[in-house]
Amino acid sequence: MSKSNASQRLPRAKGIDMANLYSPKECTRKAKHLILSEVNQRIVKEFIEILGMREEFEQHGVPVPNKIVMYGLPGTGKTLTAFYMAKVLELPLVLVRLDAIIHSHLGETGSNIRKIFDYASAFPCVLFMDEFDAIARTRDNNDEVKEMARAVNTLLQCLDDFGDRSIIMAATNLEKDLDQAIWRRFDTKLIYTVPGQEQMKQYIEILIGEFECDPSIFTETCRQLARCSFADIEQIVLKAKRKAIIERMPLQMKHMQNAIEEYKPIIVAAY
């Protein structure tokens, strides 16, 4: 299914599409810088392998997993993992726009959730819901949140009815806020933390690529950026490369140092 044909049928709310649609080719470009922890690599690899053995699992009466929830610190690769999954499975990615789904009118949020699930069930795809806690929060008895409680009930029904030909992936930084019944619907869970030293060095090498640089910058940059997210590391390296280009010289530690001081990355505690 081409992006142009599918996008014509995207459900709409508030006058805008409820999702953005990306082709597998577009997902390949988005996911090129993804680095996963060893544990997440193993889980993702097994998940994909199982999908390729669907008939064998069905013969044994073992359900094939198709629901992944990703949680952890911001900027650590959750969204990129969704793009990577769509790329590897050669499926379009349906990236849900929560600003379009959530509505102040009674019943509209639940109705919009059902519409986006119906859309994603119509053809094989990867349905990705970022900031999942916005629609999957723990249900409460307070009158103020009864509307969102109804939305969670609708979400639970949609998860139960979701076929196994498409994949649903959800990401959150606030996993403790998710309703426990929502948690139980997901068969695969991925935890994301800031990169370790080896992951960081590998990521910086990827970001610098063929750009001429002083080889000594890697060790010191890794030391200074310990406990930073992948997203912050990327912005700092790009800023440093811009400085080197302006000066028409190879990338040096002074460029990295200046970029770090200007960007002021967030140093996070262990997750």
CSV table of C-alpha atoms in Angstrom, one decimal:
chain,number,residue,atom,x,y,z
A,1,MET,CA,0.0,0.0,0.0
A,2,SER,CA,1.5,3.3,-1.0
A,3,LYS,CA,1.6,6.2,1.4
A,4,SER,CA,-0.5,8.4,-0.8
A,5,ASN,CA,-3.3,5.9,-1.2
A,6,ALA,CA,-3.3,5.0,2.5
A,7,SER,CA,-3.2,8.6,3.7
A,8,GLN,CA,-6.4,9.3,1.9
A,9,ARG,CA,-8.2,7.0,4.2
A,10,LEU,CA,-6.6,8.1,7.5
A,11,PRO,CA,-9.3,8.9,10.0
A,12,ARG,CA,-9.6,12.6,10.9
A,13,ALA,CA,-10.5,14.5,14.1
A,14,LYS,CA,-10.3,18.2,14.8
A,15,GLY,CA,-9.9,18.7,11.1
A,16,ILE,CA,-6.5,16.9,10.9
A,17,ASP,CA,-5.4,13.3,10.3
A,18,MET,CA,-5.2,11.2,13.4
A,19,ALA,CA,-1.8,9.7,12.4
A,20,ASN,CA,1.1,10.1,10.1
A,21,LEU,CA,2.0,7.3,7.7
A,22,TYR,CA,5.5,6.3,6.8
A,23,SER,CA,6.6,3.8,4.1
A,24,PRO,CA,9.2,1.1,5.0
A,25,LYS,CA,11.7,3.1,2.9
A,26,GLU,CA,11.1,6.2,5.0
A,27,CYS,CA,11.4,4.1,8.1
A,28,THR,CA,14.8,2.9,7.0
A,29,ARG,CA,16.1,6.5,6.9
A,30,LYS,CA,14.6,7.3,10.3
A,31,ALA,CA,16.1,4.2,12.0
A,32,LYS,CA,19.6,4.3,10.7
A,33,HIS,CA,21.2,5.6,14.0
A,34,LEU,CA,19.4,3.1,16.3
A,35,ILE,CA,21.6,1.4,19.0
A,36,LEU,CA,19.9,-1.0,21.3
A,37,SER,CA,21.2,-2.5,24.6
A,38,GLU,CA,22.1,-6.2,24.5
A,39,VAL,CA,18.9,-7.2,26.2
A,40,ASN,CA,16.7,-5.2,23.9
A,41,GLN,CA,18.6,-6.5,20.9
A,42,ARG,CA,17.9,-10.0,22.0
A,43,ILE,CA,14.2,-9.3,22.6
A,44,VAL,CA,13.7,-7.5,19.3
A,45,LYS,CA,15.6,-10.2,17.4
A,46,GLU,CA,13.5,-13.0,18.9
A,47,PHE,CA,10.2,-11.0,18.3
A,48,ILE,CA,11.0,-10.7,14.6
A,49,GLU,CA,12.2,-14.3,14.4
A,50,ILE,CA,8.9,-15.5,15.9
A,51,LEU,CA,6.9,-13.5,13.3
A,52,GLY,CA,8.8,-15.3,10.6
A,53,MET,CA,7.8,-18.7,12.1
A,54,ARG,CA,4.1,-17.8,12.4
A,55,GLU,CA,2.8,-21.1,11.0
A,56,GLU,CA,4.9,-23.2,13.3
A,57,PHE,CA,3.7,-21.4,16.3
A,58,GLU,CA,0.1,-21.7,15.2
A,59,GLN,CA,0.6,-25.4,14.7
A,60,HIS,CA,1.6,-25.7,18.4
A,61,GLY,CA,-1.2,-23.5,19.5
A,62,VAL,CA,1.2,-20.8,20.8
A,63,PRO,CA,0.1,-17.2,20.2
A,64,VAL,CA,2.4,-15.0,18.1
A,65,PRO,CA,3.3,-11.8,20.0
A,66,ASN,CA,2.3,-8.5,18.4
A,67,LYS,CA,2.2,-6.0,21.2
A,68,ILE,CA,5.3,-4.2,22.4
A,69,VAL,CA,5.4,-1.5,25.2
A,70,MET,CA,8.6,0.5,25.5
A,71,TYR,CA,9.4,2.5,28.6
A,72,GLY,CA,12.2,4.5,30.1
A,73,LEU,CA,14.0,7.8,29.9
A,74,PRO,CA,13.4,10.3,27.1
A,75,GLY,CA,15.7,10.3,24.1
A,76,THR,CA,16.9,6.7,24.5
A,77,GLY,CA,15.6,5.2,21.3
A,78,LYS,CA,12.0,4.2,21.8
A,79,THR,CA,10.6,6.0,18.7
A,80,LEU,CA,13.5,4.8,16.6
A,81,THR,CA,12.8,1.2,17.6
A,82,ALA,CA,9.3,1.6,16.1
A,83,PHE,CA,10.7,2.8,12.9
A,84,TYR,CA,13.3,0.0,12.9
A,85,MET,CA,10.6,-2.6,13.4
A,86,ALA,CA,8.6,-1.3,10.5
A,87,LYS,CA,11.8,-1.2,8.4
A,88,VAL,CA,12.7,-4.8,9.2
A,89,LEU,CA,9.2,-6.2,8.7
A,90,GLU,CA,8.8,-4.1,5.6
A,91,LEU,CA,5.5,-2.7,6.8
A,92,PRO,CA,4.2,0.9,6.8
A,93,LEU,CA,4.4,2.7,10.2
A,94,VAL,CA,1.2,4.4,11.4
A,95,LEU,CA,2.4,7.1,13.9
A,96,VAL,CA,-0.6,8.2,16.0
A,97,ARG,CA,-1.1,11.9,16.7
A,98,LEU,CA,-2.4,12.0,20.3
A,99,ASP,CA,-3.2,15.7,19.9
A,100,ALA,CA,-5.8,14.8,17.3
A,101,ILE,CA,-7.2,11.8,19.2
A,102,ILE,CA,-7.7,13.3,22.7
A,103,HIS,CA,-10.9,15.4,22.7
A,104,SER,CA,-12.7,17.4,25.3
A,105,HIS,CA,-16.2,16.3,24.2
A,106,LEU,CA,-17.8,13.4,26.0
A,107,GLY,CA,-17.1,10.1,24.3
A,108,GLU,CA,-15.0,11.6,21.5
A,109,THR,CA,-11.6,10.3,22.7
A,110,GLY,CA,-12.8,6.7,22.9
A,111,SER,CA,-14.4,7.0,19.5
A,112,ASN,CA,-11.2,8.3,18.0
A,113,ILE,CA,-9.2,5.5,19.6
A,114,ARG,CA,-11.5,2.9,18.0
A,115,LYS,CA,-11.2,4.6,14.6
A,116,ILE,CA,-7.4,4.5,14.6
A,117,PHE,CA,-7.4,0.9,15.6
A,118,ASP,CA,-10.0,0.0,12.9
A,119,TYR,CA,-7.7,1.8,10.4
A,120,ALA,CA,-4.6,-0.1,11.6
A,121,SER,CA,-6.5,-3.4,11.4
A,122,ALA,CA,-7.5,-2.9,7.8
A,123,PHE,CA,-4.0,-3.8,6.5
A,124,PRO,CA,-0.7,-5.1,7.9
A,125,CYS,CA,1.3,-2.3,9.5
A,126,VAL,CA,3.1,-1.2,12.7
A,127,LEU,CA,0.8,1.0,14.8
A,128,PHE,CA,2.9,3.3,17.0
A,129,MET,CA,1.5,5.3,19.9
A,130,ASP,CA,4.1,7.6,21.6
A,131,GLU,CA,3.4,9.2,25.0
A,132,PHE,CA,1.1,6.3,25.6
A,133,ASP,CA,0.3,7.4,29.2
A,134,ALA,CA,-1.8,10.2,27.8
A,135,ILE,CA,-4.6,7.7,26.9
A,136,ALA,CA,-3.7,4.7,29.1
A,137,ARG,CA,-3.5,6.3,32.5
A,138,THR,CA,-4.7,4.4,35.6
A,139,ARG,CA,-8.4,4.7,36.0
A,140,ASP,CA,-9.7,6.7,38.9
A,141,ASN,CA,-13.1,7.2,40.6
A,142,ASN,CA,-12.9,11.0,40.5
A,143,ASP,CA,-15.5,12.7,38.3
A,144,GLU,CA,-12.8,14.8,36.6
A,145,VAL,CA,-11.2,11.7,35.0
A,146,LYS,CA,-14.2,9.6,34.2
A,147,GLU,CA,-14.0,10.6,30.5
A,148,MET,CA,-10.4,9.3,30.3
A,149,ALA,CA,-11.4,6.1,32.3
A,150,ARG,CA,-14.0,5.5,29.5
A,151,ALA,CA,-11.2,6.0,27.0
A,152,VAL,CA,-9.1,3.4,28.8
A,153,ASN,CA,-11.9,1.0,28.7
A,154,THR,CA,-12.2,1.5,24.9
A,155,LEU,CA,-8.5,1.1,24.5
A,156,LEU,CA,-8.6,-2.2,26.4
A,157,GLN,CA,-11.3,-3.5,24.1
A,158,CYS,CA,-9.4,-2.4,21.0
A,159,LEU,CA,-6.2,-4.1,22.3
A,160,ASP,CA,-8.2,-7.3,22.9
A,161,ASP,CA,-9.8,-7.2,19.4
A,162,PHE,CA,-6.6,-6.2,17.6
A,163,GLY,CA,-5.7,-8.9,15.1
A,164,ASP,CA,-2.2,-10.5,14.8
A,165,ARG,CA,-1.4,-9.4,11.3
A,166,SER,CA,-0.4,-5.9,12.5
A,167,ILE,CA,2.0,-4.9,15.3
A,168,ILE,CA,1.2,-2.4,18.0
A,169,MET,CA,4.0,-0.5,19.7
A,170,ALA,CA,3.5,1.9,22.6
A,171,ALA,CA,6.1,4.2,24.3
A,172,THR,CA,6.0,6.1,27.5
A,173,ASN,CA,8.3,7.8,29.9
A,174,LEU,CA,5.8,7.4,32.7
A,175,GLU,CA,5.2,3.7,32.9
A,176,LYS,CA,4.0,3.9,36.5
A,177,ASP,CA,1.0,5.9,35.4
A,178,LEU,CA,-0.3,3.2,33.0
A,179,ASP,CA,-3.3,1.3,34.0
A,180,GLN,CA,-2.4,-2.2,35.2
A,181,ALA,CA,-4.9,-3.8,32.8
A,182,ILE,CA,-3.2,-2.1,29.9
A,183,TRP,CA,0.2,-3.5,31.1
A,184,ARG,CA,-1.2,-7.1,31.0
A,185,ARG,CA,-2.3,-6.7,27.3
A,186,PHE,CA,1.3,-6.3,26.1
A,187,ASP,CA,3.3,-9.5,25.5
A,188,THR,CA,6.7,-7.8,25.0
A,189,LYS,CA,8.3,-5.2,27.2
A,190,LEU,CA,11.5,-3.2,26.4
A,191,ILE,CA,13.2,-1.0,29.0
A,192,TYR,CA,15.3,2.0,27.8
A,193,THR,CA,18.2,3.6,29.7
A,194,VAL,CA,21.0,6.0,28.8
A,195,PRO,CA,23.9,4.4,26.9
A,196,GLY,CA,26.9,2.9,28.6
A,197,GLN,CA,30.4,3.8,27.5
A,198,GLU,CA,30.7,1.3,24.7
A,199,GLN,CA,27.2,2.2,23.3
A,200,MET,CA,28.1,5.9,23.5
A,201,LYS,CA,31.4,5.5,21.7
A,202,GLN,CA,29.7,3.4,19.0
A,203,TYR,CA,27.0,6.1,18.6
A,204,ILE,CA,29.4,9.0,18.4
A,205,GLU,CA,31.4,7.1,15.8
A,206,ILE,CA,28.2,6.6,13.7
A,207,LEU,CA,27.3,10.3,14.1
A,208,ILE,CA,30.8,11.6,13.1
A,209,GLY,CA,31.0,9.1,10.2
A,210,GLU,CA,33.5,10.1,7.5
A,211,PHE,CA,33.9,13.6,9.0
A,212,GLU,CA,37.6,14.3,9.5
A,213,CYS,CA,38.4,14.4,13.2
A,214,ASP,CA,41.0,14.1,15.9
A,215,PRO,CA,40.8,10.4,17.1
A,216,SER,CA,41.5,11.5,20.7
A,217,ILE,CA,38.1,13.2,21.0
A,218,PHE,CA,36.2,9.9,21.5
A,219,THR,CA,37.4,9.0,25.0
A,220,GLU,CA,37.1,12.5,26.5
A,221,THR,CA,33.7,13.1,24.9
A,222,CYS,CA,32.4,9.8,26.3
A,223,ARG,CA,33.7,10.8,29.7
A,224,GLN,CA,32.0,14.2,29.7
A,225,LEU,CA,28.7,12.9,28.3
A,226,ALA,CA,28.3,10.0,30.7
A,227,ARG,CA,24.6,9.6,31.8
A,228,CYS,CA,23.4,11.6,28.8
A,229,SER,CA,20.7,10.4,26.4
A,230,PHE,CA,21.2,9.4,22.8
A,231,ALA,CA,19.2,12.5,21.8
A,232,ASP,CA,21.4,14.9,23.7
A,233,ILE,CA,24.6,13.2,22.4
A,234,GLU,CA,23.3,13.6,18.8
A,235,GLN,CA,22.6,17.3,19.2
A,236,ILE,CA,26.0,17.9,20.7
A,237,VAL,CA,27.9,16.1,18.0
A,238,LEU,CA,26.0,17.9,15.3
A,239,LYS,CA,26.6,21.3,17.0
A,240,ALA,CA,30.4,20.4,17.2
A,241,LYS,CA,30.5,19.4,13.5
A,242,ARG,CA,28.9,22.7,12.6
A,243,LYS,CA,31.6,24.6,14.5
A,244,ALA,CA,34.3,22.6,12.7
A,245,ILE,CA,32.8,23.3,9.3
A,246,ILE,CA,32.6,27.1,10.1
A,247,GLU,CA,36.3,27.0,10.9
A,248,ARG,CA,37.1,24.8,7.9
A,249,MET,CA,39.1,22.3,10.0
A,250,PRO,CA,38.8,18.8,11.3
A,251,LEU,CA,36.6,18.1,14.3
A,252,GLN,CA,38.5,18.7,17.5
A,253,MET,CA,37.9,18.4,21.2
A,254,LYS,CA,37.5,22.2,21.5
A,255,HIS,CA,34.5,22.0,19.2
A,256,MET,CA,33.0,19.2,21.3
A,257,GLN,CA,33.7,21.1,24.5
A,258,ASN,CA,32.1,24.3,23.3
A,259,ALA,CA,29.1,22.4,22.0
A,260,ILE,CA,28.7,20.7,25.5
A,261,GLU,CA,28.9,24.0,27.3
A,262,GLU,CA,26.4,25.7,25.0
A,263,TYR,CA,23.9,22.8,24.8
A,264,LYS,CA,24.0,22.0,28.5
A,265,PRO,CA,22.8,18.4,28.3
A,266,ILE,CA,20.7,16.8,31.0
A,267,ILE,CA,22.7,14.4,33.2
A,268,VAL,CA,20.2,11.8,34.3
A,269,ALA,CA,20.2,9.5,37.3
A,270,ALA,CA,20.2,5.7,36.8
A,271,TYR,CA,16.8,4.4,35.7
